[in-house]
Amino acid sequence: MRKLKDGKIYDTEKSIKLATDFVSGGLNDRYDELYRTKKGNFFLVHYTRYQGECSYIEPVSEKEAIEAYTSMYDTILGIEEAFPSVEFEEA
């Protein structure tokens, strides 16, 4: 998916997928994917096959991206690799 939002192009094929979350409803599916662009911007893609709904891209802040990442079912990259500019503290 490729969309222009707020003067920036968000392209899933040119970005790094960090995590995904899938909710199945039989023929009606809905799921989210979290991406980081090469410039370090984050965005969510909300995919849907529900009748009357459209898939869309939502740019998010780094803080919102971390919150989304930690709530998603399938993390593709480890958290340090997904967010290289953030120092996470050991518990």
JSON list of C-alpha atoms in Angstrom, two decimals:
[
{"chain": "A", "resi": 1, "resn": "MET", "atom": "CA", "xyz": [0.00, 0.00, 0.00]},
{"chain": "A", "resi": 2, "resn": "ARG", "atom": "CA", "xyz": [1.25, 3.45, -0.87]},
{"chain": "A", "resi": 3, "resn": "LYS", "atom": "CA", "xyz": [-0.47, 6.64, 0.33]},
{"chain": "A", "resi": 4, "resn": "LEU", "atom": "CA", "xyz": [0.26, 10.34, 0.65]},
{"chain": "A", "resi": 5, "resn": "LYS", "atom": "CA", "xyz": [-0.51, 11.66, 4.16]},
{"chain": "A", "resi": 6, "resn": "ASP", "atom": "CA", "xyz": [0.38, 15.13, 5.41]},
{"chain": "A", "resi": 7, "resn": "GLY", "atom": "CA", "xyz": [2.76, 15.71, 2.50]},
{"chain": "A", "resi": 8, "resn": "LYS", "atom": "CA", "xyz": [4.71, 12.46, 3.06]},
{"chain": "A", "resi": 9, "resn": "ILE", "atom": "CA", "xyz": [4.55, 9.24, 1.06]},
{"chain": "A", "resi": 10, "resn": "TYR", "atom": "CA", "xyz": [4.11, 6.10, 3.16]},
{"chain": "A", "resi": 11, "resn": "ASP", "atom": "CA", "xyz": [4.93, 2.95, 1.20]},
{"chain": "A", "resi": 12, "resn": "THR", "atom": "CA", "xyz": [4.77, -0.55, 2.71]},
{"chain": "A", "resi": 13, "resn": "GLU", "atom": "CA", "xyz": [7.06, -1.95, 0.00]},
{"chain": "A", "resi": 14, "resn": "LYS", "atom": "CA", "xyz": [9.84, 0.55, 0.81]},
{"chain": "A", "resi": 15, "resn": "SER", "atom": "CA", "xyz": [9.46, 0.40, 4.59]},
{"chain": "A", "resi": 16, "resn": "ILE", "atom": "CA", "xyz": [10.42, -2.14, 7.27]},
{"chain": "A", "resi": 17, "resn": "LYS", "atom": "CA", "xyz": [7.59, -4.20, 8.76]},
{"chain": "A", "resi": 18, "resn": "LEU", "atom": "CA", "xyz": [8.05, -4.29, 12.54]},
{"chain": "A", "resi": 19, "resn": "ALA", "atom": "CA", "xyz": [4.97, -6.17, 13.77]},
{"chain": "A", "resi": 20, "resn": "THR", "atom": "CA", "xyz": [1.54, -7.40, 12.77]},
{"chain": "A", "resi": 21, "resn": "ASP", "atom": "CA", "xyz": [-1.74, -8.17, 14.49]},
{"chain": "A", "resi": 22, "resn": "PHE", "atom": "CA", "xyz": [-4.46, -10.26, 12.89]},
{"chain": "A", "resi": 23, "resn": "VAL", "atom": "CA", "xyz": [-8.11, -10.63, 13.90]},
{"chain": "A", "resi": 24, "resn": "SER", "atom": "CA", "xyz": [-10.09, -13.13, 11.84]},
{"chain": "A", "resi": 25, "resn": "GLY", "atom": "CA", "xyz": [-13.80, -13.00, 11.37]},
{"chain": "A", "resi": 26, "resn": "GLY", "atom": "CA", "xyz": [-14.17, -15.71, 8.75]},
{"chain": "A", "resi": 27, "resn": "LEU", "atom": "CA", "xyz": [-14.67, -13.99, 5.40]},
{"chain": "A", "resi": 28, "resn": "ASN", "atom": "CA", "xyz": [-14.37, -10.64, 7.14]},
{"chain": "A", "resi": 29, "resn": "ASP", "atom": "CA", "xyz": [-10.82, -10.05, 8.30]},
{"chain": "A", "resi": 30, "resn": "ARG", "atom": "CA", "xyz": [-9.24, -7.06, 9.95]},
{"chain": "A", "resi": 31, "resn": "TYR", "atom": "CA", "xyz": [-5.57, -6.66, 10.86]},
{"chain": "A", "resi": 32, "resn": "ASP", "atom": "CA", "xyz": [-2.89, -4.06, 11.51]},
{"chain": "A", "resi": 33, "resn": "GLU", "atom": "CA", "xyz": [0.77, -3.83, 10.53]},
{"chain": "A", "resi": 34, "resn": "LEU", "atom": "CA", "xyz": [3.38, -1.48, 11.97]},
{"chain": "A", "resi": 35, "resn": "TYR", "atom": "CA", "xyz": [6.12, -0.06, 9.72]},
{"chain": "A", "resi": 36, "resn": "ARG", "atom": "CA", "xyz": [9.19, 2.18, 9.97]},
{"chain": "A", "resi": 37, "resn": "THR", "atom": "CA", "xyz": [10.26, 4.20, 6.94]},
{"chain": "A", "resi": 38, "resn": "LYS", "atom": "CA", "xyz": [13.88, 4.58, 5.85]},
{"chain": "A", "resi": 39, "resn": "LYS", "atom": "CA", "xyz": [13.74, 8.09, 7.34]},
{"chain": "A", "resi": 40, "resn": "GLY", "atom": "CA", "xyz": [12.65, 6.72, 10.73]},
{"chain": "A", "resi": 41, "resn": "ASN", "atom": "CA", "xyz": [8.97, 7.66, 10.59]},
{"chain": "A", "resi": 42, "resn": "PHE", "atom": "CA", "xyz": [6.38, 5.18, 11.84]},
{"chain": "A", "resi": 43, "resn": "PHE", "atom": "CA", "xyz": [2.99, 4.26, 10.48]},
{"chain": "A", "resi": 44, "resn": "LEU", "atom": "CA", "xyz": [0.23, 1.73, 10.97]},
{"chain": "A", "resi": 45, "resn": "VAL", "atom": "CA", "xyz": [-1.67, 0.11, 8.14]},
{"chain": "A", "resi": 46, "resn": "HIS", "atom": "CA", "xyz": [-5.18, -0.88, 9.11]},
{"chain": "A", "resi": 47, "resn": "TYR", "atom": "CA", "xyz": [-6.32, -3.56, 6.65]},
{"chain": "A", "resi": 48, "resn": "THR", "atom": "CA", "xyz": [-9.94, -4.63, 6.41]},
{"chain": "A", "resi": 49, "resn": "ARG", "atom": "CA", "xyz": [-12.13, -6.81, 4.25]},
{"chain": "A", "resi": 50, "resn": "TYR", "atom": "CA", "xyz": [-15.31, -5.83, 6.10]},
{"chain": "A", "resi": 51, "resn": "GLN", "atom": "CA", "xyz": [-18.05, -4.66, 3.77]},
{"chain": "A", "resi": 52, "resn": "GLY", "atom": "CA", "xyz": [-18.28, -0.87, 3.81]},
{"chain": "A", "resi": 53, "resn": "GLU", "atom": "CA", "xyz": [-14.82, -0.36, 5.35]},
{"chain": "A", "resi": 54, "resn": "CYS", "atom": "CA", "xyz": [-11.60, 0.73, 3.62]},
{"chain": "A", "resi": 55, "resn": "SER", "atom": "CA", "xyz": [-8.00, -0.06, 4.51]},
{"chain": "A", "resi": 56, "resn": "TYR", "atom": "CA", "xyz": [-5.96, 3.01, 5.46]},
{"chain": "A", "resi": 57, "resn": "ILE", "atom": "CA", "xyz": [-2.57, 4.28, 6.65]},
{"chain": "A", "resi": 58, "resn": "GLU", "atom": "CA", "xyz": [-2.15, 6.12, 9.95]},
{"chain": "A", "resi": 59, "resn": "PRO", "atom": "CA", "xyz": [1.13, 7.95, 10.66]},
{"chain": "A", "resi": 60, "resn": "VAL", "atom": "CA", "xyz": [2.06, 7.59, 14.36]},
{"chain": "A", "resi": 61, "resn": "SER", "atom": "CA", "xyz": [4.69, 9.02, 16.70]},
{"chain": "A", "resi": 62, "resn": "GLU", "atom": "CA", "xyz": [7.55, 6.90, 18.00]},
{"chain": "A", "resi": 63, "resn": "LYS", "atom": "CA", "xyz": [5.79, 6.63, 21.37]},
{"chain": "A", "resi": 64, "resn": "GLU", "atom": "CA", "xyz": [2.56, 5.48, 19.69]},
{"chain": "A", "resi": 65, "resn": "ALA", "atom": "CA", "xyz": [4.55, 3.03, 17.56]},
{"chain": "A", "resi": 66, "resn": "ILE", "atom": "CA", "xyz": [6.13, 1.48, 20.67]},
{"chain": "A", "resi": 67, "resn": "GLU", "atom": "CA", "xyz": [2.69, 1.14, 22.28]},
{"chain": "A", "resi": 68, "resn": "ALA", "atom": "CA", "xyz": [1.31, -0.51, 19.13]},
{"chain": "A", "resi": 69, "resn": "TYR", "atom": "CA", "xyz": [4.37, -2.78, 18.84]},
{"chain": "A", "resi": 70, "resn": "THR", "atom": "CA", "xyz": [4.01, -4.06, 22.41]},
{"chain": "A", "resi": 71, "resn": "SER", "atom": "CA", "xyz": [0.32, -4.83, 21.91]},
{"chain": "A", "resi": 72, "resn": "MET", "atom": "CA", "xyz": [0.69, -6.71, 18.61]},
{"chain": "A", "resi": 73, "resn": "TYR", "atom": "CA", "xyz": [0.52, -10.48, 18.38]},
{"chain": "A", "resi": 74, "resn": "ASP", "atom": "CA", "xyz": [3.48, -11.06, 16.05]},
{"chain": "A", "resi": 75, "resn": "THR", "atom": "CA", "xyz": [6.63, -8.96, 16.41]},
{"chain": "A", "resi": 76, "resn": "ILE", "atom": "CA", "xyz": [8.89, -9.42, 13.41]},
{"chain": "A", "resi": 77, "resn": "LEU", "atom": "CA", "xyz": [11.95, -7.56, 14.72]},
{"chain": "A", "resi": 78, "resn": "GLY", "atom": "CA", "xyz": [13.23, -7.43, 18.29]},
{"chain": "A", "resi": 79, "resn": "ILE", "atom": "CA", "xyz": [12.36, -4.22, 20.10]},
{"chain": "A", "resi": 80, "resn": "GLU", "atom": "CA", "xyz": [15.93, -2.84, 20.00]},
{"chain": "A", "resi": 81, "resn": "GLU", "atom": "CA", "xyz": [16.12, -3.45, 16.25]},
{"chain": "A", "resi": 82, "resn": "ALA", "atom": "CA", "xyz": [12.63, -2.07, 15.64]},
{"chain": "A", "resi": 83, "resn": "PHE", "atom": "CA", "xyz": [13.42, 1.13, 17.58]},
{"chain": "A", "resi": 84, "resn": "PRO", "atom": "CA", "xyz": [17.17, 1.72, 17.19]},
{"chain": "A", "resi": 85, "resn": "SER", "atom": "CA", "xyz": [17.03, 5.34, 18.40]},
{"chain": "A", "resi": 86, "resn": "VAL", "atom": "CA", "xyz": [15.47, 4.39, 21.77]},
{"chain": "A", "resi": 87, "resn": "GLU", "atom": "CA", "xyz": [17.48, 3.14, 24.76]},
{"chain": "A", "resi": 88, "resn": "PHE", "atom": "CA", "xyz": [15.42, 0.63, 26.70]},
{"chain": "A", "resi": 89, "resn": "GLU", "atom": "CA", "xyz": [16.27, 0.14, 30.36]},
{"chain": "A", "resi": 90, "resn": "GLU", "atom": "CA", "xyz": [16.58, -3.32, 31.89]},
{"chain": "A", "resi": 91, "resn": "ALA", "atom": "CA", "xyz": [14.04, -4.05, 34.61]}
]
